[in-house]
mmCIF file of N, CA and C in Angstrom:
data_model
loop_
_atom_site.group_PDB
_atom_site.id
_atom_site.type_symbol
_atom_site.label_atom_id
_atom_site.label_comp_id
_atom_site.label_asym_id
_atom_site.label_seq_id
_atom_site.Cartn_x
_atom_site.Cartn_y
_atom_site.Cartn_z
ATOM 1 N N UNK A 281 0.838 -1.181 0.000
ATOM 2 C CA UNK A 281 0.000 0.000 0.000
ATOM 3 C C UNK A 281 0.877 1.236 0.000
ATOM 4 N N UNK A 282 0.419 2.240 -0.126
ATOM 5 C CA UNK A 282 1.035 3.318 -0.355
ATOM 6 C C UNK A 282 0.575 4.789 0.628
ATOM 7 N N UNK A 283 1.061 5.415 1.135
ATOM 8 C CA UNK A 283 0.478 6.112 1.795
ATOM 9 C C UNK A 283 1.002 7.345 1.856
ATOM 10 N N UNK A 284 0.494 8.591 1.778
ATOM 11 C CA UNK A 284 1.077 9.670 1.759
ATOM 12 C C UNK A 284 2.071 10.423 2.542
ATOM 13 N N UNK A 285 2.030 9.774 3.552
ATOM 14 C CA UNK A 285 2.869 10.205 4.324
ATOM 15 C C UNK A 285 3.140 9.418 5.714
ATOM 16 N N UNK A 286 3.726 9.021 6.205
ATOM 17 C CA UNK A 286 4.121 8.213 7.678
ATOM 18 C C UNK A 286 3.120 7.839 8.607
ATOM 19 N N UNK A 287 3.164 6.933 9.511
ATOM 20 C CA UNK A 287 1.650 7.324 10.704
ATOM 21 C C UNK A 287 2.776 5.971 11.749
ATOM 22 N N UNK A 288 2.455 7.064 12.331
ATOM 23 C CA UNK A 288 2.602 5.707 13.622
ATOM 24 C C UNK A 288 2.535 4.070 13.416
ATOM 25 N N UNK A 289 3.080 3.098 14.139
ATOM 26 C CA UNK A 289 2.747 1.828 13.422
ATOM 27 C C UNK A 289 1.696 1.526 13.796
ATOM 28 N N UNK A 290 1.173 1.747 15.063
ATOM 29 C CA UNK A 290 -0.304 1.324 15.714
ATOM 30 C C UNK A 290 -1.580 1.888 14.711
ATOM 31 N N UNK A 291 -1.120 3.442 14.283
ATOM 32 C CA UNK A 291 -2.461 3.691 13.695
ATOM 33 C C UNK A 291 -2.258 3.052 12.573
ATOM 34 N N UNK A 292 -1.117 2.976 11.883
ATOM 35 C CA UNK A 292 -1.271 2.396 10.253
ATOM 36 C C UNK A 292 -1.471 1.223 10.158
ATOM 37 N N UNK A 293 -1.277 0.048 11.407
ATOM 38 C CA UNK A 293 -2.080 -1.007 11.404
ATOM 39 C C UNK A 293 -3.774 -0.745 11.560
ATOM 40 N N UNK A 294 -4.103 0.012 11.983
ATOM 41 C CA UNK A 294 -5.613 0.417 12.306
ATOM 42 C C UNK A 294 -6.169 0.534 11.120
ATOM 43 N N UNK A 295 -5.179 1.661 10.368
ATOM 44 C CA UNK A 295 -5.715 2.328 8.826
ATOM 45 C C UNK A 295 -6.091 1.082 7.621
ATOM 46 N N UNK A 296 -4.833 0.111 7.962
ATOM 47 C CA UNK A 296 -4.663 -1.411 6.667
ATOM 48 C C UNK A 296 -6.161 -2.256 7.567
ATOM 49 N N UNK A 297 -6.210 -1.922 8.601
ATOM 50 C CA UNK A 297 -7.347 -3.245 8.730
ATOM 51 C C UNK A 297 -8.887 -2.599 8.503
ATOM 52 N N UNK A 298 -9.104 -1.892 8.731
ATOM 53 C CA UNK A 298 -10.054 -1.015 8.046
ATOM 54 C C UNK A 298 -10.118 -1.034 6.555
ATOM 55 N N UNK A 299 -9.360 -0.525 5.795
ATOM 56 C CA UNK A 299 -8.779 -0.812 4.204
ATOM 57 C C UNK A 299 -9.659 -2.421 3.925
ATOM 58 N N UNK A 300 -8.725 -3.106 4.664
ATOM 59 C CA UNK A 300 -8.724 -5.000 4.449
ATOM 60 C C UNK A 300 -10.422 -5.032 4.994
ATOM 61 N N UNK A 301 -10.926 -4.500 5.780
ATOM 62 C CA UNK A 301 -12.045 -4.997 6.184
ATOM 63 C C UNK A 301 -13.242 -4.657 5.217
ATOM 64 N N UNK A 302 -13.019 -3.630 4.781
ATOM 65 C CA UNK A 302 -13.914 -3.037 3.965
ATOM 66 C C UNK A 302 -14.313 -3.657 2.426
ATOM 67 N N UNK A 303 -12.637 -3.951 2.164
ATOM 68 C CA UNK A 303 -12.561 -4.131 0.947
ATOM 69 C C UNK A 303 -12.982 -6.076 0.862
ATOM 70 N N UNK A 304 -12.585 -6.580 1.807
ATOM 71 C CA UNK A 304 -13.642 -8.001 2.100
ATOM 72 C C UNK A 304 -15.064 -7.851 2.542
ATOM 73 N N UNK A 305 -15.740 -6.877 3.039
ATOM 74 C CA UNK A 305 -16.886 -6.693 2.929
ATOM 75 C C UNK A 305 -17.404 -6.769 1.675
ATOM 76 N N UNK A 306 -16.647 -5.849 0.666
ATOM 77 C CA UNK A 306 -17.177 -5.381 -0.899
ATOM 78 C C UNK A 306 -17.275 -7.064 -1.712
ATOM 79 N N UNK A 307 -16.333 -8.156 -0.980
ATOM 80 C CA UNK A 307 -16.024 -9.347 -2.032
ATOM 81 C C UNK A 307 -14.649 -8.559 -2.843
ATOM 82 N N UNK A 308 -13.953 -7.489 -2.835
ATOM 83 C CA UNK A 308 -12.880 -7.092 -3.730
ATOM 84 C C UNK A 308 -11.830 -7.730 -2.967
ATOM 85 N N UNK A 309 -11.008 -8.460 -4.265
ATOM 86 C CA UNK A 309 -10.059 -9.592 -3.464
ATOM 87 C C UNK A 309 -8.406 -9.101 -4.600
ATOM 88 N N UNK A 310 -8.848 -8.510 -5.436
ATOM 89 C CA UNK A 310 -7.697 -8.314 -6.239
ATOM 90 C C UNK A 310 -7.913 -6.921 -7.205
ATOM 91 N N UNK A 311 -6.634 -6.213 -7.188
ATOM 92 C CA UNK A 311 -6.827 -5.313 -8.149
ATOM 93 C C UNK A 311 -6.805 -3.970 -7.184
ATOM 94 N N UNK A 312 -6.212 -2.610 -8.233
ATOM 95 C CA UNK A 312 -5.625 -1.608 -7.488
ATOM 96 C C UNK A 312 -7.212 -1.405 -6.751
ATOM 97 N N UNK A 313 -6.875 -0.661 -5.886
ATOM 98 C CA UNK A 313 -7.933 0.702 -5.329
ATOM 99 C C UNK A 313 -7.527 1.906 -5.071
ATOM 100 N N UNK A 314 -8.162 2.785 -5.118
ATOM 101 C CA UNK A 314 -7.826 4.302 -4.075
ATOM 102 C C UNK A 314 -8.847 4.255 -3.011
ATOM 103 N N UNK A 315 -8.319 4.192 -1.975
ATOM 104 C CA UNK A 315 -9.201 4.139 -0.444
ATOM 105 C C UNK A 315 -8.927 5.465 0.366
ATOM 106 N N UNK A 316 -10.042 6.098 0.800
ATOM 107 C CA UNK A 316 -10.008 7.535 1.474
ATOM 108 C C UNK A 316 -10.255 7.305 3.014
ATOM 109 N N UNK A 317 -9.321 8.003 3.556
ATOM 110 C CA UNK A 317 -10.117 7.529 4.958
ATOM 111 C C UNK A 317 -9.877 9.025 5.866
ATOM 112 N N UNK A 318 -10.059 9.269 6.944
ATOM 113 C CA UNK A 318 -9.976 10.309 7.561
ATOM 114 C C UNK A 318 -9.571 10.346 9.067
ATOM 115 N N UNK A 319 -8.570 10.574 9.478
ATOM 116 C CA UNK A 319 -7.941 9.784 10.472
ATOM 117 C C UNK A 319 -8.608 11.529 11.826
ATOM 118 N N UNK A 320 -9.555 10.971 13.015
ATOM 119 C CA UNK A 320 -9.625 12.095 13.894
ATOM 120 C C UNK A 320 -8.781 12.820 15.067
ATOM 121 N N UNK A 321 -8.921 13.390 15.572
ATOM 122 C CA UNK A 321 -7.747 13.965 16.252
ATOM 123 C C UNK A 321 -7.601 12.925 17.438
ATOM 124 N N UNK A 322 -8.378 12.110 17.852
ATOM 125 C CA UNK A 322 -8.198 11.285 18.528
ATOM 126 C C UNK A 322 -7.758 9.794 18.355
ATOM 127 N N UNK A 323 -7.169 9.590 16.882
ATOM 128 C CA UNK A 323 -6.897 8.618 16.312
ATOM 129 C C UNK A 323 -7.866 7.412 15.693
ATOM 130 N N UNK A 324 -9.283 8.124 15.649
ATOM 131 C CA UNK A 324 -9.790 7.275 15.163
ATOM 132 C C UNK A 324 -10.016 7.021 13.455
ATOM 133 N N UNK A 325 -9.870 6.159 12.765
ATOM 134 C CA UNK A 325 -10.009 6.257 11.707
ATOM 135 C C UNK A 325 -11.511 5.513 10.852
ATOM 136 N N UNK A 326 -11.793 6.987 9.915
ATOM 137 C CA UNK A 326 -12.962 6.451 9.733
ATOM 138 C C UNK A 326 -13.231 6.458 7.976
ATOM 139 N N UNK A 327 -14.147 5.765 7.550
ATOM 140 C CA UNK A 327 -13.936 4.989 6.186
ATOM 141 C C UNK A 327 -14.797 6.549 5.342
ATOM 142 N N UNK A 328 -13.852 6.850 3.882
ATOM 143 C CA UNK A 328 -14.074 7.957 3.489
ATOM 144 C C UNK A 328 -15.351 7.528 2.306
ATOM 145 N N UNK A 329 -14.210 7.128 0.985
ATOM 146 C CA UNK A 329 -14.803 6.469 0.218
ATOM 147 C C UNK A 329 -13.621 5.579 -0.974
ATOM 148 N N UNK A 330 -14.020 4.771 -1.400
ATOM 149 C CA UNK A 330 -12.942 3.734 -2.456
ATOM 150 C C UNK A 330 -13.830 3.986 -3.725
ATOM 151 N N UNK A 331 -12.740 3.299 -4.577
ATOM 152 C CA UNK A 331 -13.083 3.587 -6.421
ATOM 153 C C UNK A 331 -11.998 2.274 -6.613
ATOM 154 N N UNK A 332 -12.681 0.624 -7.353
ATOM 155 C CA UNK A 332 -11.594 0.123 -7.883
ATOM 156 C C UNK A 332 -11.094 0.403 -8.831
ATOM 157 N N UNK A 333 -9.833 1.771 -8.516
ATOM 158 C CA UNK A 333 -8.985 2.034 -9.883
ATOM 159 C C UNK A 333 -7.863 2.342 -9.051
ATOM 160 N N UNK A 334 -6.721 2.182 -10.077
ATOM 161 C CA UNK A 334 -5.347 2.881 -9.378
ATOM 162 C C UNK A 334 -5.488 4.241 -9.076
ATOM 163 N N UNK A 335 -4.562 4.927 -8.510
ATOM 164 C CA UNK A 335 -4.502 6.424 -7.679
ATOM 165 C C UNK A 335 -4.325 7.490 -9.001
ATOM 166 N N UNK A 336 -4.751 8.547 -9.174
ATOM 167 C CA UNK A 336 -4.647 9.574 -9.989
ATOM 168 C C UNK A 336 -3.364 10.042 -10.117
ATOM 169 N N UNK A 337 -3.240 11.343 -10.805
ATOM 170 C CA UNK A 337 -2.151 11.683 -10.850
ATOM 171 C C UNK A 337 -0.862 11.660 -11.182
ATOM 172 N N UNK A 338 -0.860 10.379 -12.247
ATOM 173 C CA UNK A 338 0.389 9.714 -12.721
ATOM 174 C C UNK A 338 0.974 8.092 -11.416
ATOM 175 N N UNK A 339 -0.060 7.828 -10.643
ATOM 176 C CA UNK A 339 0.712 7.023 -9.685
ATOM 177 C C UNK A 339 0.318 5.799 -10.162
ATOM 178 N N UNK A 340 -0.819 5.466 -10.848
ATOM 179 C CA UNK A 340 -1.062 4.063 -11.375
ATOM 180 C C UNK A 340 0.186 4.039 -12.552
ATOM 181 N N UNK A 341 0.586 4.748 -13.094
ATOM 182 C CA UNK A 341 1.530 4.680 -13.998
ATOM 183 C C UNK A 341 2.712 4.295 -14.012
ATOM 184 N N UNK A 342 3.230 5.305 -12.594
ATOM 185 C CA UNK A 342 4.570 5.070 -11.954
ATOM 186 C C UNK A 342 4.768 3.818 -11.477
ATOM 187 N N UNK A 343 3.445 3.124 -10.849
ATOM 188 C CA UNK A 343 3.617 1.745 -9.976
ATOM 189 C C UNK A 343 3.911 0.917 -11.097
ATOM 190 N N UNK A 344 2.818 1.099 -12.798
ATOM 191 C CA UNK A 344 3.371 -0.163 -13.195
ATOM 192 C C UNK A 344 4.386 -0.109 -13.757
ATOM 193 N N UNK A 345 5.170 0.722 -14.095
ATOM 194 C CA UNK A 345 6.154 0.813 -14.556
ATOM 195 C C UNK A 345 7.611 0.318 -13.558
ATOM 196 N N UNK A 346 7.455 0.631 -12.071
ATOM 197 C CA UNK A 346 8.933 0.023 -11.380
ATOM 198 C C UNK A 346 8.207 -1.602 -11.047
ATOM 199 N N UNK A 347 7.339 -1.627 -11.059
ATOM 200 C CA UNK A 347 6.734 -2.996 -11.180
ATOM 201 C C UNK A 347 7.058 -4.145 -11.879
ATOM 202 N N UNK A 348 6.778 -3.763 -13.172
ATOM 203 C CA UNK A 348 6.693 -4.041 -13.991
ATOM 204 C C UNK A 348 7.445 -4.326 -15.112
ATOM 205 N N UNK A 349 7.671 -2.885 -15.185
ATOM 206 C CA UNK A 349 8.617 -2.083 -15.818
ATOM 207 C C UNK A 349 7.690 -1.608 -17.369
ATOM 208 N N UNK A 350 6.641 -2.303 -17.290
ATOM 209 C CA UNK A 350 5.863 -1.985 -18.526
ATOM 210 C C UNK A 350 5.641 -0.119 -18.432
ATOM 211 N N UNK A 351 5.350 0.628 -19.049
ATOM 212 C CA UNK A 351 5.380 1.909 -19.486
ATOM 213 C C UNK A 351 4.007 2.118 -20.229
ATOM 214 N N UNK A 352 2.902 2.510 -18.974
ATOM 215 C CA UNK A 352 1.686 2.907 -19.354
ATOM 216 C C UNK A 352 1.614 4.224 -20.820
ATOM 217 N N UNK A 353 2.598 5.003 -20.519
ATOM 218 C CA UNK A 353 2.566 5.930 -21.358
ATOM 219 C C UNK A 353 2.796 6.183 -23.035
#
């Protein structure tokens, strides 16, 4: 997974099982997502919204490419 920026290990285990829980709720077992979530000042994290597609912005691109090495572009 990929994440924008660092989190504690406790919450970013919190953040992936939430992610994992959700996304086995849906039956989605394979294949990119973008998952939103919103973490509160009290550390709680709560479910934003998902889209099964890779991340905007050139990042589904970048992944398959060091991946891969294939070259979406």
């Amino acid at each position: 997974a990929i994440v924008s920026h660092r989190l504690p290990l406790q919450l970013e285990e919190k953040v992936f099982d939430v992610i994992r829980r959700f996304h086995s709720s849906m039956g989605y077992r394979h294949g990119p997502a973008h998952t939103e979530l919103f973490i509160t000042a009290d550390n709680r994290v709560i479910f934003g919204e998902t889209a099964c597609r890779g991340g905007g912005f050139g990042v589904s691109e970048w992944l398959a490419k060091i991946t891969s090495g294939w070259d979406m572009n």
